[in-house]
Coordinates of C-alpha atoms in Angstrom, one line a residue:
M1 CA -30.6 10.1 22.8
A2 CA -32.1 8.8 19.5
S3 CA -31.2 5.3 18.6
R4 CA -28.5 4.9 15.7
P5 CA -27.9 1.4 14.0
D6 CA -25.0 -0.5 14.2
T7 CA -22.4 0.1 11.4
D8 CA -20.2 -1.6 9.0
N9 CA -19.4 1.6 7.0
Y10 CA -15.8 1.5 8.0
L11 CA -14.8 4.0 5.4
S12 CA -17.1 6.6 6.8
L13 CA -15.8 6.1 10.3
F14 CA -12.1 6.8 9.2
L15 CA -12.8 9.5 7.0
N16 CA -14.8 11.3 9.5
D17 CA -12.6 10.6 12.5
T18 CA -15.6 9.1 14.3
P19 CA -14.7 8.5 18.1
L20 CA -14.3 4.9 18.8
M21 CA -14.6 3.1 22.2
D22 CA -12.4 0.1 22.1
V23 CA -13.7 -2.2 25.0
R24 CA -10.9 -4.8 24.4
A25 CA -8.5 -5.4 27.3
P26 CA -5.6 -2.9 27.7
V27 CA -3.1 -5.5 26.5
E28 CA -4.8 -5.8 23.2
F29 CA -5.2 -2.0 22.9
A30 CA -1.5 -1.6 23.4
K31 CA -0.6 -4.1 20.5
G32 CA -2.7 -1.8 18.1
S33 CA -5.9 0.1 17.7
F34 CA -7.0 3.0 15.7
P35 CA -6.4 6.8 15.6
C36 CA -9.7 7.9 17.1
A37 CA -10.0 5.1 19.4
Q38 CA -10.0 5.1 23.2
N39 CA -9.5 2.2 25.6
A40 CA -12.4 1.7 27.9
P41 CA -12.2 -2.1 28.7
L42 CA -15.0 -4.5 29.6
M43 CA -12.3 -6.6 31.4
N44 CA -8.9 -5.7 32.6
D45 CA -5.9 -8.0 31.5
E46 CA -6.1 -10.3 34.5
E47 CA -9.8 -10.8 34.0
R48 CA -9.4 -11.4 30.4
H49 CA -6.6 -14.0 31.1
R50 CA -8.7 -15.8 33.7
V51 CA -11.7 -16.0 31.4
G52 CA -9.4 -17.2 28.5
I53 CA -8.1 -20.0 30.5
C54 CA -11.7 -21.1 31.5
Y55 CA -12.8 -20.9 27.9
K56 CA -10.1 -23.5 26.9
E57 CA -10.6 -25.8 30.0
K58 CA -14.5 -25.6 30.3
G59 CA -15.9 -24.0 27.2
Q60 CA -17.8 -20.9 26.3
D61 CA -20.6 -21.1 28.8
E62 CA -18.5 -21.4 31.8
A63 CA -16.2 -18.7 30.5
I64 CA -19.2 -16.4 30.2
R65 CA -20.4 -17.2 33.7
L66 CA -17.0 -16.5 35.2
G67 CA -16.8 -13.2 33.2
H68 CA -20.1 -12.0 34.9
Q69 CA -18.8 -13.1 38.3
L70 CA -15.5 -11.1 37.7
V71 CA -17.1 -8.0 36.4
S72 CA -20.1 -7.5 38.7
G73 CA -21.2 -5.1 41.6
D74 CA -19.0 -2.0 42.2
I75 CA -16.6 -3.2 39.2
Q76 CA -19.5 -3.3 36.8
A77 CA -20.8 0.0 38.0
Q78 CA -17.4 1.6 37.5
R79 CA -17.1 0.2 34.1
I80 CA -20.5 1.5 33.1
E81 CA -19.6 5.0 34.3
V82 CA -16.6 5.1 32.1
W83 CA -18.7 4.2 29.1
K84 CA -21.2 6.8 30.0
R85 CA -18.5 9.5 30.3
F86 CA -17.3 8.5 26.8
I87 CA -20.8 8.6 25.3
A88 CA -21.6 11.9 26.9
N89 CA -18.3 13.3 25.2
H90 CA -18.9 11.4 22.0
P91 CA -22.5 11.1 21.3
E92 CA -21.7 10.3 17.6
G93 CA -19.3 7.5 18.3
Y94 CA -19.4 3.7 18.2
L95 CA -18.0 0.9 20.4
F96 CA -16.2 -2.2 19.4
C97 CA -14.4 -5.3 20.7
F98 CA -12.2 -8.0 18.7
R99 CA -15.0 -9.5 16.5
G100 CA -18.1 -7.5 17.3
G101 CA -19.4 -10.4 19.3
L102 CA -19.8 -11.1 23.0
R103 CA -17.9 -8.3 24.5
S104 CA -19.5 -5.7 22.2
R105 CA -23.0 -7.0 22.8
L106 CA -22.6 -7.3 26.5
T107 CA -21.2 -3.6 26.7
Q108 CA -24.2 -2.5 24.6
Q109 CA -26.6 -4.1 26.7
W110 CA -25.3 -2.9 30.0
I111 CA -25.2 0.5 28.6
K112 CA -28.7 0.0 27.4
D113 CA -29.7 -1.1 30.9
A114 CA -28.3 2.2 32.0
G115 CA -30.7 3.9 29.8
I116 CA -28.5 4.7 26.8
D117 CA -28.6 3.3 23.3
Y118 CA -25.2 3.2 21.8
P119 CA -24.1 1.5 18.4
L120 CA -21.5 -1.0 17.8
I121 CA -19.2 -1.7 14.9
K122 CA -20.0 -4.9 13.1
G123 CA -17.1 -7.2 12.9
G124 CA -15.2 -5.4 15.5
Y125 CA -11.4 -4.7 15.6
K126 CA -10.8 -7.4 13.3
A127 CA -13.0 -6.3 10.4
L128 CA -11.7 -2.7 10.8
R129 CA -8.0 -3.8 10.6
R130 CA -8.8 -6.1 7.6
F131 CA -10.4 -3.0 5.9
L132 CA -7.4 -0.8 6.5
I133 CA -4.9 -3.5 5.4
D134 CA -6.9 -4.1 2.1
S135 CA -7.3 -0.4 1.6
L136 CA -3.9 0.4 2.0
D137 CA -2.7 -2.3 -0.4
N138 CA -5.1 -1.0 -3.0
L139 CA -4.1 2.7 -2.6
I140 CA -0.3 1.8 -2.7
E141 CA -0.9 -0.2 -6.0
A142 CA -3.1 2.6 -7.8
G143 CA -1.8 5.5 -6.1
D144 CA 0.1 8.6 -8.0
F145 CA 3.0 9.4 -5.6
R146 CA 5.6 12.1 -5.8
I147 CA 8.6 12.0 -3.5
L148 CA 10.2 15.1 -1.8
S149 CA 13.9 14.4 -1.6
G150 CA 16.8 16.4 -0.4
R151 CA 19.8 16.4 1.7
T152 CA 19.6 16.2 5.4
G153 CA 18.7 19.6 7.0
T154 CA 17.0 21.0 3.9
G155 CA 13.7 21.2 5.9
K156 CA 11.8 18.6 3.9
T157 CA 9.1 18.0 6.6
R158 CA 8.6 21.7 6.6
V159 CA 8.0 21.8 2.9
L160 CA 6.1 18.7 2.7
R161 CA 3.3 20.0 5.0
Q162 CA 2.9 23.0 2.4
L163 CA 2.3 20.8 -0.6
P164 CA -1.1 19.9 -2.0
N165 CA -1.6 16.6 -0.7
P166 CA 1.0 15.4 1.8
V167 CA 1.2 12.3 3.9
D168 CA 3.6 12.9 6.7
L169 CA 5.4 9.5 7.1
E170 CA 7.6 10.8 9.9
G171 CA 4.8 12.4 11.6
L172 CA 2.7 9.2 11.7
A173 CA 5.8 7.2 12.8
N174 CA 6.8 10.0 15.5
H175 CA 10.3 9.9 14.4
R176 CA 12.4 12.1 12.1
G177 CA 14.0 9.2 10.5
S178 CA 17.8 9.5 11.3
S179 CA 19.9 8.5 14.2
F180 CA 19.0 11.9 15.6
G181 CA 15.1 11.4 14.8
R182 CA 13.8 10.2 18.2
Q183 CA 11.2 12.3 19.8
V184 CA 10.5 12.8 23.4
T185 CA 7.2 10.7 23.1
P186 CA 7.3 7.2 22.1
Q187 CA 6.7 5.8 18.6
P188 CA 3.4 3.9 17.9
S189 CA 3.5 0.2 17.6
Q190 CA 4.0 -1.3 14.0
I191 CA 0.2 -2.0 14.0
D192 CA -0.8 1.5 15.1
F193 CA 1.7 3.0 12.5
E194 CA 0.0 0.9 9.7
N195 CA -3.4 2.0 10.8
R196 CA -2.3 5.5 11.0
L197 CA -0.8 5.3 7.5
A198 CA -3.8 3.5 6.0
V199 CA -6.2 6.4 7.4
A200 CA -4.0 9.0 6.2
M201 CA -3.7 7.5 2.6
L202 CA -7.6 7.2 2.6
K203 CA -8.0 10.7 3.5
A204 CA -5.4 11.8 0.9
H205 CA -7.3 10.0 -1.8
H206 CA -11.0 10.5 -0.8
L207 CA -11.0 13.9 0.7
T208 CA -8.2 15.8 -1.2
G209 CA -7.4 13.9 -4.3
G210 CA -4.6 14.3 -6.8
P211 CA -0.8 13.1 -6.5
I212 CA 0.2 12.1 -2.8
Y213 CA 3.4 13.7 -1.7
L214 CA 5.6 11.6 0.5
E215 CA 9.0 12.5 2.0
D216 CA 11.9 10.3 0.9
E217 CA 12.5 7.7 3.6
S218 CA 14.4 4.5 4.3
R219 CA 12.4 1.3 4.8
L220 CA 12.6 2.0 8.6
V221 CA 11.4 5.1 10.2
G222 CA 12.7 4.7 13.5
R223 CA 11.4 1.3 14.4
C224 CA 8.2 1.7 12.3
A225 CA 8.6 -0.2 8.9
L226 CA 7.1 1.1 5.7
P227 CA 5.2 -1.6 3.8
D228 CA 7.5 -3.2 1.2
A229 CA 5.1 -2.4 -1.7
L230 CA 5.1 1.3 -0.6
K231 CA 8.8 1.4 -0.5
E232 CA 9.0 -0.1 -4.0
R233 CA 6.5 2.3 -5.4
M234 CA 8.5 5.2 -3.7
A235 CA 11.8 4.0 -5.4
R236 CA 10.1 4.5 -8.7
A237 CA 8.2 7.5 -8.1
P238 CA 9.2 10.9 -9.6
L239 CA 11.1 13.2 -7.4
L240 CA 11.1 16.7 -6.2
V241 CA 14.6 17.6 -5.0
L242 CA 14.7 20.2 -2.3
E243 CA 18.1 22.3 -2.3
Q244 CA 19.3 24.6 0.4
S245 CA 22.8 26.1 1.3
L246 CA 24.9 24.6 3.8
E247 CA 24.4 27.5 6.2
E248 CA 20.6 27.3 5.8
R249 CA 20.7 23.4 6.5
T250 CA 22.9 24.1 9.5
R251 CA 20.4 26.5 10.8
I252 CA 17.5 24.2 10.4
I253 CA 19.3 21.2 12.1
R254 CA 20.1 23.5 14.9
E255 CA 16.6 24.7 15.3
D256 CA 15.0 21.3 15.1
Y257 CA 17.5 19.1 16.8
V258 CA 19.1 21.4 19.4
E259 CA 16.9 24.2 20.4
G260 CA 13.5 22.4 19.7
M261 CA 14.5 19.2 21.4
C262 CA 16.2 20.8 24.3
T263 CA 12.8 22.8 24.8
E264 CA 10.7 19.6 24.6
Y265 CA 12.9 17.7 27.0
I266 CA 12.7 20.6 29.6
K267 CA 9.1 20.9 29.0
R268 CA 8.6 17.1 29.7
D269 CA 11.1 16.5 32.5
G270 CA 11.9 20.0 34.1
E271 CA 14.9 22.3 34.0
E272 CA 17.7 20.0 35.5
A273 CA 16.5 16.5 34.4
G274 CA 15.3 18.0 31.0
W275 CA 18.7 19.3 30.3
L276 CA 20.5 15.9 31.2
N277 CA 18.2 14.0 29.1
F278 CA 18.6 16.2 26.2
R279 CA 22.4 16.0 26.5
D280 CA 22.1 12.2 26.6
Y281 CA 19.8 12.4 23.3
L282 CA 22.3 14.3 21.5
L283 CA 25.4 12.2 22.6
G284 CA 23.5 9.0 22.1
A285 CA 22.4 9.8 18.7
L286 CA 26.0 10.4 17.6
E287 CA 27.1 7.2 19.3
R288 CA 24.7 5.0 17.2
I289 CA 26.6 6.0 14.3
S290 CA 30.1 5.9 15.6
K291 CA 30.9 2.5 13.8
R292 CA 29.9 4.2 10.5
L293 CA 31.6 7.4 11.3
G294 CA 34.9 5.6 12.2
G295 CA 36.7 6.0 15.6
E296 CA 38.8 9.1 14.9
R297 CA 35.9 11.1 13.1
H298 CA 33.4 9.9 16.0
S299 CA 35.9 11.0 18.7
Q300 CA 36.3 14.6 17.0
L301 CA 32.5 15.1 16.6
R302 CA 31.8 13.9 20.2
S303 CA 34.6 16.5 21.5
L304 CA 32.9 19.3 19.3
M305 CA 29.4 18.4 20.6
E306 CA 30.5 18.2 24.3
Q307 CA 32.1 21.8 23.9
A308 CA 28.9 23.0 22.2
L309 CA 26.8 21.6 25.0
Q310 CA 28.9 23.2 27.7
Q311 CA 28.7 26.5 26.0
Q312 CA 24.8 26.2 25.6
E313 CA 24.5 25.2 29.3
S314 CA 26.8 27.9 30.8
R315 CA 25.9 30.8 28.4
G316 CA 22.7 29.7 26.6
D317 CA 24.6 30.1 23.4
V318 CA 23.8 27.4 20.7
D319 CA 26.0 28.7 17.9
G320 CA 28.6 26.4 19.0
H321 CA 26.7 23.4 17.7
D322 CA 27.5 24.5 14.1
A323 CA 31.0 23.2 14.7
W324 CA 29.7 19.5 14.8
I325 CA 26.7 19.9 12.6
Q326 CA 28.5 21.1 9.4
P327 CA 31.1 18.4 9.3
L328 CA 28.4 15.8 10.1
L329 CA 26.4 17.0 7.2
Q330 CA 29.2 17.4 4.8
N331 CA 31.4 14.3 5.5
Y332 CA 28.7 11.9 6.6
Y333 CA 25.1 12.6 5.5
D334 CA 25.8 14.2 2.1
P335 CA 27.9 11.6 0.5
M336 CA 25.3 8.9 1.7
Y337 CA 22.5 10.9 0.2
D338 CA 24.3 11.8 -3.1
Y339 CA 24.7 8.0 -3.6
Q340 CA 21.2 7.1 -2.7
L341 CA 19.9 9.9 -5.0
S342 CA 22.0 8.5 -8.0
Q343 CA 20.2 5.1 -7.5
K344 CA 16.8 6.5 -7.8
Q345 CA 14.8 5.3 -10.6
G346 CA 12.2 8.2 -10.7
Q347 CA 12.4 11.1 -12.9
I348 CA 13.4 14.5 -11.1
L349 CA 10.6 16.9 -12.0
I350 CA 12.0 20.0 -10.2
R351 CA 15.2 21.1 -8.2
G352 CA 15.3 24.1 -6.2
G353 CA 14.7 25.8 -2.8
A354 CA 11.4 25.7 -0.6
E355 CA 9.7 28.5 -2.5
T356 CA 10.3 26.9 -6.0
V357 CA 9.2 23.4 -5.0
I358 CA 6.1 24.6 -3.3
A359 CA 5.2 26.8 -6.3
W360 CA 5.8 24.0 -8.7
A361 CA 3.6 21.7 -6.7
G362 CA 0.9 24.2 -6.6
E363 CA 0.9 24.6 -10.4
N364 CA 1.0 20.9 -11.1
V365 CA -1.9 19.5 -9.1
S366 CA -3.2 17.2 -11.9
T367 CA -3.0 13.4 -11.4
S368 CA -0.2 13.2 -13.9
A369 CA 3.3 13.9 -12.7
L370 CA 4.4 15.2 -16.3

């Protein structure tokens, strides 16, 4: 393998989805890393903890000596094998630790001793993270945003993905944004969400260009918080309002939150456990908004939902879910959305169905919203 130089071209790494080997400990990786990073630690959590204590009590030299003692022999050989497999699968990648210092250099040297030259990222995780924070701040400040709005169930995410330059906030947060928005897989950490958002914004700006389309979201998408500056820009940005009939919205809700989620739970957990977990998901989502619904309305909707679930389980018929979906939309989500829309500061550029909105966006791809 020809030798490649170490790099500090952070923009190129993110725009090109360059594979990254994160040699920090698993606990560090879990707190936050980057979309194309894989964890292949030099030290596990316990080893890192012991070395950290030694560093505080006895200084750097003793800590380094202890690290070499802990990661030696078979353990060292196993770690090198993991790195070699990563390199074989990703010869174009780079490695990094927290600051691009001792751990990166030691990993790089051990790999070189095994006959492979593999470059590192100068400044490590800290520099990459700083680059993304600064880039996101700049892109938010200078960005030209258009917001896709619409009542619950209009299929905003489906339409967003067909617009010229979308950034899917719900996809990045792995959450649909409402009480019913949980997915079967967990959400990213806040740091991971911010990093994903920054990378998506960089790609939208550098690789596609033009106005960036975002779906109208609250400050929180599940547990992932939007940057305050982005939320402020979104509140003032021009709007595309997606409109659908109640029947169409009901169908979309049923497809996404009933049929789709049931399939996902069964796929993950098996037929019996998957069904029970899906049932708990629906009932739990309704429970989370019970106070806002009020006791009587919540009780009525829960009864309708339980009947629909029984019908689905016994006959495989999902049409019964319309009985709770429609009143929940009409009496809870619609009034809340209508009020929020009335408070928006941005100009409404277009109203209409999916085809109308998509066509308008395709015809208005310049950097000006007007």
